[in-house]
Short mmCIF file of C-alpha atoms in Angstrom, two decimals:
data_model
loop_
_atom_site.label_atom_id
_atom_site.label_comp_id
_atom_site.label_asym_id
_atom_site.label_seq_id
_atom_site.Cartn_x
_atom_site.Cartn_y
_atom_site.Cartn_z
CA UNK I 16 4.55 14.58 10.40
CA UNK I 17 3.64 18.24 10.43
CA UNK I 18 0.97 20.31 8.73
CA UNK I 19 0.06 18.27 5.67
CA UNK I 20 -1.93 20.79 3.68
CA UNK I 21 -4.11 20.22 0.64
CA UNK I 22 -1.68 17.90 -1.15
CA UNK I 23 -2.17 15.15 1.41
CA UNK I 24 -3.65 12.23 -0.49
CA UNK I 25 -4.16 9.93 2.51
CA UNK I 26 -7.69 10.37 3.84
CA UNK I 27 -7.00 8.93 7.29
CA UNK I 28 -4.00 11.19 8.01
CA UNK I 29 -3.99 14.81 9.10
CA UNK I 30 -1.82 17.43 10.80
CA UNK I 31 0.28 16.11 13.68
CA UNK I 32 3.28 16.88 15.82
CA UNK I 33 2.69 20.62 15.57
CA UNK I 34 4.23 21.19 19.02
CA UNK I 35 7.41 19.23 18.28
CA UNK I 36 10.53 21.14 19.24
CA UNK I 37 8.90 23.51 21.68
CA UNK I 38 11.33 22.22 24.31
CA UNK I 39 14.39 23.15 22.22
CA UNK I 40 16.45 26.29 21.74
CA UNK I 41 14.70 26.53 18.36
CA UNK I 42 11.32 27.25 19.96
CA UNK I 43 10.27 29.82 17.38
CA UNK I 44 10.53 27.45 14.45
CA UNK I 45 10.29 24.18 16.36
CA UNK I 46 10.91 20.77 14.87
CA UNK I 47 7.65 20.45 12.98
CA UNK I 48 7.56 18.20 9.94
CA UNK I 49 9.68 15.33 8.73
CA UNK I 50 8.63 11.70 8.87
CA UNK I 51 7.71 9.22 11.54
CA UNK I 52 10.20 6.43 11.37
CA UNK I 53 8.06 3.31 11.22
CA UNK I 54 4.89 2.13 12.94
CA UNK I 55 5.63 4.37 15.88
CA UNK I 56 5.44 8.16 16.21
CA UNK I 57 9.16 8.75 16.76
CA UNK I 58 11.26 10.84 14.40
CA UNK I 59 14.78 9.39 14.08
CA UNK I 60 17.04 11.67 12.04
CA UNK I 61 19.67 9.01 11.30
CA UNK I 62 17.49 6.68 9.18
CA UNK I 63 15.37 9.61 7.98
CA UNK I 64 18.43 11.29 6.48
CA UNK I 65 19.55 7.99 4.91
CA UNK I 66 16.11 7.62 3.32
CA UNK I 67 16.34 11.11 1.81
CA UNK I 68 19.84 10.37 0.47
CA UNK I 69 18.64 7.16 -1.20
CA UNK I 70 15.58 8.84 -2.72
CA UNK I 71 17.74 11.69 -4.01
CA UNK I 72 20.28 9.27 -5.48
CA UNK I 73 17.55 7.38 -7.31
CA UNK I 74 16.13 10.69 -8.56
CA UNK I 75 19.50 11.86 -9.90
CA UNK I 76 20.15 8.57 -11.71
CA UNK I 77 16.62 7.92 -12.99
CA UNK I 78 14.82 11.27 -13.19
CA UNK I 79 13.72 10.41 -16.74
CA UNK I 80 11.97 7.28 -15.48
CA UNK I 81 10.20 9.12 -12.68
CA UNK I 82 9.03 11.71 -15.21
CA UNK I 83 7.89 9.02 -17.63
CA UNK I 84 5.64 7.39 -15.03
CA UNK I 85 4.35 10.72 -13.67
CA UNK I 86 6.04 10.47 -10.26
CA UNK I 87 8.84 13.04 -10.53
CA UNK I 88 7.03 15.94 -8.83
CA UNK I 89 5.68 13.60 -6.16
CA UNK I 90 9.19 12.30 -5.47
CA UNK I 91 10.81 15.73 -5.25
CA UNK I 92 8.03 16.89 -2.93
CA UNK I 93 8.77 13.91 -0.66
CA UNK I 94 12.49 14.69 -0.67
CA UNK I 95 11.90 18.36 0.12
CA UNK I 96 9.56 17.47 2.97
CA UNK I 97 12.44 15.53 4.51
CA UNK I 98 15.23 18.01 3.83
CA UNK I 99 13.12 20.95 5.04
CA UNK I 100 12.86 19.12 8.33
CA UNK I 101 16.54 18.20 8.52
CA UNK I 102 17.41 21.89 8.11
CA UNK I 103 15.42 22.63 11.28
CA UNK I 104 17.59 20.35 13.42
CA UNK I 105 20.62 22.62 13.56
CA UNK I 106 21.44 26.26 12.96
CA UNK I 107 21.67 26.01 9.18
CA UNK I 108 22.52 29.70 8.80
CA UNK I 109 25.73 29.31 10.81
CA UNK I 110 29.10 28.15 9.51
CA UNK I 111 29.71 26.03 12.62
CA UNK I 112 27.42 24.52 15.24
CA UNK I 113 27.98 22.88 18.63
CA UNK I 114 24.94 20.59 18.69
CA UNK I 115 22.32 19.06 16.45
CA UNK I 116 19.05 17.29 17.17
CA UNK I 117 18.91 13.54 16.72
CA UNK I 118 15.28 12.63 17.28
CA UNK I 119 11.87 13.51 18.67
CA UNK I 120 11.01 10.66 21.01
CA UNK I 121 7.76 8.73 21.45
CA UNK I 122 7.44 4.95 21.90
CA UNK I 123 5.07 4.31 24.78
CA UNK I 124 1.70 5.48 23.50
CA UNK I 125 -0.35 3.62 20.90
CA UNK I 126 -2.18 6.58 19.48
CA UNK I 127 -2.91 8.18 16.15
CA UNK I 128 -0.31 10.90 15.54
CA UNK I 129 -3.10 13.42 15.06
CA UNK I 130 -4.22 12.81 18.67
CA UNK I 131 -0.86 13.27 20.42
CA UNK I 132 -1.13 15.86 23.20
CA UNK I 133 1.70 14.83 25.52
CA UNK I 134 5.35 15.99 25.74
CA UNK I 135 7.59 14.63 22.99
CA UNK I 136 11.16 15.34 24.06
CA UNK I 137 13.67 16.37 21.42
CA UNK I 138 17.10 14.82 21.97
CA UNK I 139 20.14 16.91 21.10
CA UNK I 140 23.70 15.63 20.72
CA UNK I 141 26.96 17.55 20.98
CA UNK I 142 28.88 14.86 19.09
CA UNK I 143 27.93 12.60 16.25
CA UNK I 144 30.03 12.27 13.08
CA UNK I 145 27.77 9.42 11.94
CA UNK I 146 24.52 11.38 12.30
CA UNK I 147 25.97 14.65 10.99
CA UNK I 148 27.74 12.85 8.13
CA UNK I 149 24.50 11.21 7.00
CA UNK I 150 22.51 14.43 7.33
CA UNK I 151 25.20 16.19 5.27
CA UNK I 152 24.96 13.47 2.62
CA UNK I 153 21.18 13.89 2.46
CA UNK I 154 21.33 17.66 2.02
CA UNK I 155 24.17 17.48 -0.52
CA UNK I 156 22.43 14.80 -2.60
CA UNK I 157 19.15 16.73 -2.51
CA UNK I 158 20.96 19.91 -3.59
CA UNK I 159 21.74 18.15 -6.88
CA UNK I 160 18.08 17.21 -7.29
CA UNK I 161 16.98 20.85 -6.91
CA UNK I 162 19.94 22.46 -8.69
CA UNK I 163 17.96 23.41 -11.81
CA UNK I 164 14.42 23.73 -10.46
CA UNK I 165 15.14 25.70 -7.27
CA UNK I 166 18.67 27.12 -7.30
CA UNK I 167 18.28 29.17 -4.11
CA UNK I 168 17.06 26.15 -2.16
CA UNK I 169 19.87 24.04 -3.64
CA UNK I 170 22.46 26.55 -2.39
CA UNK I 171 20.84 26.54 1.05
CA UNK I 172 21.10 22.76 1.16
CA UNK I 173 24.78 22.91 0.23
CA UNK I 174 25.51 25.45 2.97
CA UNK I 175 23.71 23.28 5.50
CA UNK I 176 25.55 20.18 4.34
CA UNK I 177 28.91 21.89 4.73
CA UNK I 178 28.02 23.11 8.24
CA UNK I 179 27.01 19.60 9.26
CA UNK I 180 30.15 18.08 7.78
CA UNK I 181 32.35 20.50 9.74
CA UNK I 182 30.55 19.31 12.87
CA UNK I 183 31.10 15.71 11.79
CA UNK I 184 34.82 16.25 11.23
CA UNK I 185 35.45 18.20 14.45
CA UNK I 186 38.20 16.34 16.30
CA UNK I 187 36.54 16.92 19.65
CA UNK I 188 33.22 15.43 18.55
CA UNK I 189 34.33 12.10 17.08
CA UNK I 190 32.18 9.68 19.00
CA UNK I 191 28.97 8.00 17.96
CA UNK I 192 25.82 10.06 18.29
CA UNK I 193 24.03 7.25 20.11
CA UNK I 194 26.71 6.07 22.54
CA UNK I 195 25.22 5.50 25.98
CA UNK I 196 21.86 7.05 25.09
CA UNK I 197 19.04 4.66 26.12
CA UNK I 198 16.55 6.49 23.90
CA UNK I 199 18.62 5.98 20.73
CA UNK I 200 21.01 3.06 21.11
CA UNK I 201 18.41 0.24 21.26
CA UNK I 202 16.79 1.42 18.03
CA UNK I 203 19.29 2.94 15.60
CA UNK I 204 22.70 2.15 17.00
CA UNK I 205 25.51 3.29 14.74
CA UNK I 206 28.48 0.92 14.59
CA UNK I 207 30.95 3.43 13.18
CA UNK I 208 31.33 6.73 11.38
CA UNK I 209 34.10 6.35 8.81
CA UNK I 210 31.56 5.09 6.27
CA UNK I 211 29.59 8.31 6.76
CA UNK I 212 32.80 10.26 6.21
CA UNK I 213 33.28 8.55 2.84
CA UNK I 214 29.58 8.83 1.95
CA UNK I 215 29.15 12.45 3.02
CA UNK I 216 32.42 13.60 1.45
CA UNK I 217 31.52 12.00 -1.88
CA UNK I 218 28.11 13.63 -2.01
CA UNK I 219 29.60 16.99 -1.04
CA UNK I 220 32.17 16.65 -3.82
CA UNK I 221 29.43 16.01 -6.38
CA UNK I 222 27.40 18.91 -4.96
CA UNK I 223 30.24 21.45 -4.83
CA UNK I 224 33.15 20.28 -7.00
CA UNK I 225 35.47 21.07 -4.09
CA UNK I 226 38.48 18.75 -4.36
CA UNK I 227 38.95 18.80 -0.60
CA UNK I 228 35.99 16.47 -0.29
CA UNK I 229 37.29 14.13 -2.99
CA UNK I 230 40.69 14.03 -1.27
CA UNK I 231 38.99 13.00 1.95
CA UNK I 232 36.79 10.39 0.26
CA UNK I 233 39.89 8.80 -1.28
CA UNK I 234 42.09 9.19 1.81
CA UNK I 235 43.62 5.85 2.78
CA UNK I 236 42.58 6.35 6.38
CA UNK I 237 38.88 5.93 5.61
CA UNK I 238 38.95 2.39 4.20
CA UNK I 239 41.54 1.46 6.83
CA UNK I 240 39.43 2.63 9.76
CA UNK I 241 36.18 1.34 8.27
CA UNK I 242 37.78 -2.03 7.37
CA UNK I 243 36.47 -1.60 3.84
CA UNK I 244 39.18 -3.73 2.20
CA UNK I 245 39.20 -6.67 4.60
CA UNK I 246 36.61 -8.74 2.73
CA UNK I 247 34.16 -8.87 5.66
CA UNK I 248 30.84 -10.10 4.16
CA UNK I 249 28.64 -8.02 6.47
CA UNK I 250 30.30 -4.85 5.17
CA UNK I 251 28.98 -5.60 1.67
CA UNK I 252 25.42 -5.21 2.98
CA UNK I 253 24.05 -1.67 2.38
CA UNK I 254 21.84 -0.29 5.13
CA UNK I 255 21.03 2.80 7.20
CA UNK I 256 24.02 1.82 9.37
CA UNK I 257 26.52 0.70 6.72
CA UNK I 258 27.12 3.13 3.83
CA UNK I 259 30.38 1.54 2.67
CA UNK I 260 29.07 -0.43 -0.34
CA UNK I 261 26.96 2.53 -1.48
CA UNK I 262 29.80 5.03 -1.03
CA UNK I 263 32.29 2.84 -2.89
CA UNK I 264 29.81 2.34 -5.74
CA UNK I 265 29.27 6.10 -5.89
CA UNK I 266 33.03 6.61 -6.15
CA UNK I 267 33.30 3.79 -8.69
CA UNK I 268 30.85 5.78 -10.78
CA UNK I 269 33.39 8.62 -10.77
CA UNK I 270 36.14 6.31 -12.00
CA UNK I 271 34.00 4.62 -14.67
CA UNK I 272 32.70 7.80 -16.28
CA UNK I 273 35.37 10.47 -15.64
CA UNK I 274 38.57 8.45 -15.09
CA UNK I 275 40.32 11.21 -13.12
CA UNK I 276 43.70 9.49 -12.94
CA UNK I 277 46.44 10.56 -10.56
CA UNK I 278 46.30 11.17 -7.59
CA UNK I 279 42.93 9.44 -7.12
CA UNK I 280 43.28 6.42 -9.40
CA UNK I 281 44.91 4.00 -6.97
CA UNK I 282 42.21 4.36 -4.33
CA UNK I 283 39.36 4.52 -6.86
CA UNK I 284 40.62 1.31 -8.47
CA UNK I 285 40.48 -0.42 -5.07
CA UNK I 286 36.96 0.91 -4.47
CA UNK I 287 36.01 -0.42 -7.90
CA UNK I 288 37.51 -3.83 -7.10
CA UNK I 289 35.69 -4.06 -3.77
CA UNK I 290 32.45 -2.95 -5.43
CA UNK I 291 32.76 -5.85 -7.86
CA UNK I 292 33.43 -8.23 -4.95
CA UNK I 293 30.36 -6.88 -3.15
CA UNK I 294 28.31 -7.71 -6.24
CA UNK I 295 29.84 -11.20 -6.33
CA UNK I 296 28.75 -11.74 -2.73
CA UNK I 297 25.11 -11.21 -3.70
CA UNK I 298 25.15 -14.06 -6.24
CA UNK I 299 24.03 -17.50 -5.02
CA UNK I 300 26.76 -19.45 -6.82
CA UNK I 301 29.41 -18.01 -4.50
CA UNK I 302 27.52 -18.93 -1.29
CA UNK I 303 28.67 -15.90 0.68
CA UNK I 304 25.19 -15.51 2.20
CA UNK I 305 22.47 -18.03 2.91
CA UNK I 306 19.26 -17.99 0.92
CA UNK I 307 15.77 -19.12 1.83
CA UNK I 308 14.34 -21.99 -0.16
CA UNK I 309 11.94 -19.49 -1.69
CA UNK I 310 14.78 -17.34 -3.05
CA UNK I 311 15.35 -14.46 -0.58
CA UNK I 312 18.97 -13.61 0.19
CA UNK I 313 19.69 -13.53 3.92
CA UNK I 314 21.91 -10.48 4.13
CA UNK I 315 21.13 -10.11 7.85
CA UNK I 316 21.68 -13.80 8.66
CA UNK I 317 18.08 -14.73 9.30
CA UNK I 318 17.45 -11.93 11.75
CA UNK I 319 14.19 -9.91 11.56
CA UNK I 320 13.23 -7.49 8.80
CA UNK I 321 15.27 -8.97 5.93
CA UNK I 322 13.50 -7.20 3.08
CA UNK I 323 15.10 -3.79 3.59
CA UNK I 324 18.56 -5.29 3.09
CA UNK I 325 17.50 -7.22 0.00
CA UNK I 326 15.92 -4.09 -1.50
CA UNK I 327 19.03 -1.99 -0.89
CA UNK I 328 21.28 -4.64 -2.43
CA UNK I 329 18.94 -4.95 -5.41
CA UNK I 330 19.25 -1.22 -6.03
CA UNK I 331 23.05 -1.26 -5.88
CA UNK I 332 23.27 -4.32 -8.14
CA UNK I 333 20.88 -2.85 -10.71
CA UNK I 334 22.70 0.48 -10.62
CA UNK I 335 26.14 -1.10 -11.06
CA UNK I 336 24.77 -3.05 -14.03
CA UNK I 337 23.52 0.22 -15.52
CA UNK I 338 26.93 1.85 -14.99
CA UNK I 339 28.62 -0.98 -16.87
CA UNK I 340 25.99 -0.96 -19.60
CA UNK I 341 26.38 2.81 -20.10
CA UNK I 342 30.07 2.32 -20.85
CA UNK I 343 29.55 -0.76 -23.08
CA UNK I 344 31.22 -3.06 -20.56
CA UNK I 345 29.48 -6.46 -20.79
CA UNK I 346 30.16 -7.62 -17.23
CA UNK I 347 32.73 -8.01 -14.46
CA UNK I 348 34.89 -10.70 -12.89
CA UNK I 349 34.36 -12.70 -9.73
CA UNK I 350 37.76 -14.33 -9.46
CA UNK I 351 38.20 -16.44 -12.61
CA UNK I 352 34.48 -16.21 -13.42
CA UNK I 353 33.13 -13.62 -15.84
CA UNK I 354 29.68 -12.40 -14.77
CA UNK I 355 27.54 -10.85 -17.54
CA UNK I 356 25.41 -7.81 -16.69
CA UNK I 357 22.19 -9.78 -17.06
CA UNK I 358 23.16 -12.05 -14.13
CA UNK I 359 23.42 -9.06 -11.82
CA UNK I 360 20.16 -7.64 -13.07
CA UNK I 361 18.51 -11.04 -12.60
CA UNK I 362 19.59 -11.02 -8.96
CA UNK I 363 18.06 -7.58 -8.43
CA UNK I 364 14.86 -8.59 -10.20
CA UNK I 365 14.55 -11.82 -8.22
CA UNK I 366 14.66 -9.97 -4.89
CA UNK I 367 12.10 -7.37 -5.91
CA UNK I 368 9.91 -10.12 -7.40
CA UNK I 369 10.07 -11.98 -4.08
CA UNK I 370 8.97 -8.84 -2.24
CA UNK I 371 6.10 -8.32 -4.67
CA UNK I 372 4.72 -11.85 -4.38
CA UNK I 373 6.93 -14.38 -6.13
CA UNK I 374 7.54 -16.38 -2.96
CA UNK I 375 6.24 -19.62 -1.39
CA UNK I 376 3.34 -17.83 0.32
CA UNK I 377 2.38 -16.01 -2.89
CA UNK I 378 2.14 -12.95 -0.67
CA UNK I 379 3.03 -9.41 -1.58
CA UNK I 380 4.95 -7.73 1.22
CA UNK I 381 3.91 -4.33 -0.13
CA UNK I 382 0.66 -3.23 1.47
CA UNK I 383 -2.10 -2.75 -1.07
CA UNK I 384 -0.25 -4.50 -3.92
CA UNK I 385 -1.82 -7.70 -5.22
CA UNK I 386 -4.65 -9.71 -3.69
CA UNK I 387 -2.73 -11.06 -0.71
CA UNK I 388 -0.75 -8.67 1.46
CA UNK I 389 -0.29 -7.95 5.22
CA UNK I 390 -3.51 -6.75 6.87
CA UNK I 391 -2.29 -6.38 10.47
CA UNK I 392 0.55 -3.94 9.86
CA UNK I 393 2.32 -2.73 13.01
CA UNK I 394 1.40 0.92 12.53
CA UNK I 395 -0.43 3.16 14.97
CA UNK I 396 -2.28 5.35 12.52
CA UNK I 397 -3.35 2.47 10.29
CA UNK I 398 -4.60 0.32 13.16
CA UNK I 399 -6.94 2.90 14.73
CA UNK I 400 -10.24 3.77 13.00
CA UNK I 401 -10.55 7.14 11.37
CA UNK I 402 -13.86 7.84 13.10
CA UNK I 403 -13.31 11.32 14.57
CA UNK I 404 -13.03 9.79 18.04
CA UNK I 405 -9.90 10.40 20.08
CA UNK I 406 -8.33 7.44 21.83
CA UNK I 407 -5.95 8.12 24.72
CA UNK I 408 -2.33 7.06 25.01
CA UNK I 409 -3.23 3.69 26.51
CA UNK I 410 -6.75 3.63 25.09
CA UNK I 411 -5.24 2.76 21.72
CA UNK I 412 -3.86 -0.51 23.05
CA UNK I 413 -7.14 -2.24 22.32
CA UNK I 414 -6.50 -1.60 18.65
CA UNK I 415 -2.91 -2.78 18.91
CA UNK I 416 -4.08 -6.04 20.49
CA UNK I 417 -7.09 -6.53 18.24
CA UNK I 418 -7.18 -9.57 15.96
CA UNK I 419 -9.10 -7.61 13.33
CA UNK I 420 -7.37 -6.30 10.19
CA UNK I 421 -6.28 -2.68 10.16
CA UNK I 422 -9.11 -0.32 9.25
CA UNK I 423 -6.64 1.73 7.15
CA UNK I 424 -4.05 0.50 4.68
CA UNK I 425 -0.54 1.98 4.59
CA UNK I 426 -0.70 1.62 0.83
CA UNK I 427 2.68 1.09 -0.78
CA UNK I 428 4.55 0.31 2.43
CA UNK I 429 6.89 -2.68 2.48
CA UNK I 430 6.79 -4.49 5.83
CA UNK I 431 9.68 -6.17 7.65
CA UNK I 432 9.22 -9.48 5.87
CA UNK I 433 9.35 -13.23 6.46
CA UNK I 434 11.73 -15.34 8.53
CA UNK I 435 14.55 -17.50 7.16
CA UNK I 436 12.10 -20.29 6.41
CA UNK I 437 9.89 -18.06 4.22
CA UNK I 438 7.27 -18.02 6.99
CA UNK I 439 5.33 -14.87 7.78
CA UNK I 440 3.11 -14.04 10.76
CA UNK I 441 0.60 -11.36 9.94
CA UNK I 442 0.39 -10.08 13.51
CA UNK I 443 0.29 -6.47 14.62
CA UNK I 444 2.06 -7.39 17.84
CA UNK I 445 4.98 -8.96 16.02
CA UNK I 446 6.73 -5.94 14.56
CA UNK I 447 9.60 -8.07 13.25
CA UNK I 448 7.26 -9.26 10.50
CA UNK I 449 4.75 -6.47 10.01
CA UNK I 450 6.41 -3.12 10.73
CA UNK I 451 7.34 -0.90 7.76
CA UNK I 452 10.30 1.46 8.02
CA UNK I 453 11.18 4.70 6.28
CA UNK I 454 14.74 3.61 5.39
CA UNK I 455 13.61 0.22 4.09
CA UNK I 456 10.98 1.72 1.86
CA UNK I 457 13.39 4.27 0.41
CA UNK I 458 15.57 1.36 -0.72
CA UNK I 459 12.54 -0.33 -2.25
CA UNK I 460 11.58 2.80 -4.21
CA UNK I 461 15.14 3.05 -5.53
CA UNK I 462 15.22 -0.63 -6.51
CA UNK I 463 11.83 -0.43 -8.21
CA UNK I 464 12.67 2.60 -10.34
CA UNK I 465 16.05 1.17 -11.31
CA UNK I 466 14.35 -1.97 -12.65
CA UNK I 467 11.46 -0.16 -14.31
CA UNK I 468 11.61 -0.15 -18.09
CA UNK I 469 9.94 2.93 -19.55
CA UNK I 470 9.64 4.53 -22.95
CA UNK I 471 12.03 7.22 -21.73
CA UNK I 472 15.15 5.15 -21.32
CA UNK I 473 16.40 1.91 -19.83
CA UNK I 474 19.56 3.18 -18.16
CA UNK I 475 20.85 6.05 -16.08
CA UNK I 476 21.50 9.76 -16.49
CA UNK I 477 25.28 9.76 -16.83
CA UNK I 478 25.98 13.47 -16.54
CA UNK I 479 23.70 15.39 -14.18
CA UNK I 480 25.47 14.25 -11.03
CA UNK I 481 28.76 15.70 -12.33
CA UNK I 482 27.55 19.20 -13.25
CA UNK I 483 29.45 20.87 -10.39
CA UNK I 484 32.61 18.81 -10.90
CA UNK I 485 35.31 21.01 -12.51
CA UNK I 486 37.18 19.87 -15.64
CA UNK I 487 39.63 17.16 -14.72
CA UNK I 488 43.23 17.57 -15.75
CA UNK I 489 45.12 14.76 -14.06
CA UNK I 490 48.16 15.96 -12.21
CA UNK I 491 51.50 14.55 -13.19
CA UNK I 492 52.95 12.20 -10.60
CA UNK I 493 55.96 13.55 -8.72
CA UNK I 494 59.26 13.10 -10.54
CA UNK I 495 61.54 10.28 -9.40
CA UNK I 496 64.43 11.22 -7.11
CA UNK I 497 67.61 12.21 -8.92
CA UNK I 498 69.78 9.31 -10.01
CA UNK I 499 73.05 8.87 -8.23
CA UNK I 500 75.79 6.44 -9.15
#
């Protein structure tokens, strides 16, 4: 969304949403830019921020791979487009704020975004630790990406992240950003916010080196309130709603490479243990989740749009394998079973291979990749011809309901995916199968780069993420009480 400029490489897209935010207190700068969430023209900040966090994480870990394949500048431009927009959604120059914007709404019309000429209400929230925590994570992670190339922008991102996190931690604002809101809850309902506390605090610690954030991330209240240690299978599934497995892996990274010791070791060891158990749950021999006959793990229990969950899990599994490999650890334990690194990497590869076409239908679920891919993608801009004719809000329905393939390809977009029987309906009206999402595709990008072997290097960048972390001198534990006879 926004004014695309000369760098836009998609011929059928142009400037759009240039009046967004005119109904807000930020009229002068508006809410222009960012990304449309999926096949609609709505901008949801919760999954958008998650997507920017995931892209930034993959950039920090694998910048050498992105550079090797000539995508580094493209990636950082994409991240900045998202973080520039997130900075518009609150007063980023203030130390504290009393509201932030959650979305710019638009679901009814089937119209090319370039043709929108109707009111698009911006929805503000005065509470939302989940939304603010994720936005803080996105800005903090991106600040690490831009630390060397654009130091002033990096500092601005850190300031914004800290402002958002204060909002998130405000005692009077601790209720979900979407609660009771009919324009948000049916689409991106947040089931809790303690995972965003852990996630946001960890990224802010890496961005600033401030031990206050590390103390919060390792506070026993977070895993208790988020039920992180209860062995609930669904909480091992990384998604735009559940950051627990990603946050615990990010903290496990800290333990593996820096081994900070007391007073963090006890909690970090538990995060490490649960991270290993999460990885065990992804492996078919332990039968924690069902699998399709064609080889796709059913992390969302056969419900629609399974590919985004598989892609996210593939990224975490591949990344954990790289963490172990970087420290010459050959594997990990699942109960009495030793699991070599290559088993974890094989899981990640199998899921990405399935998405790219190694499935019973021999279909690539990435638009434009391979000979057989979805042609009726649930996407407004792709479904309407780029013929310089404007179609009204309801005039576009004829294209939504058309049986003809889309005139434009959303090249590179992963769609929702097949059902639990490996069946796929290439129908524009069935968004469960054919709609791509921003958050899902960010996970795919991360998984793809983690599994890409380049001339640059196979593994991760161990050190860049820790540049702001001060030297660690473990504190001595408190002395025992004096002995008395």
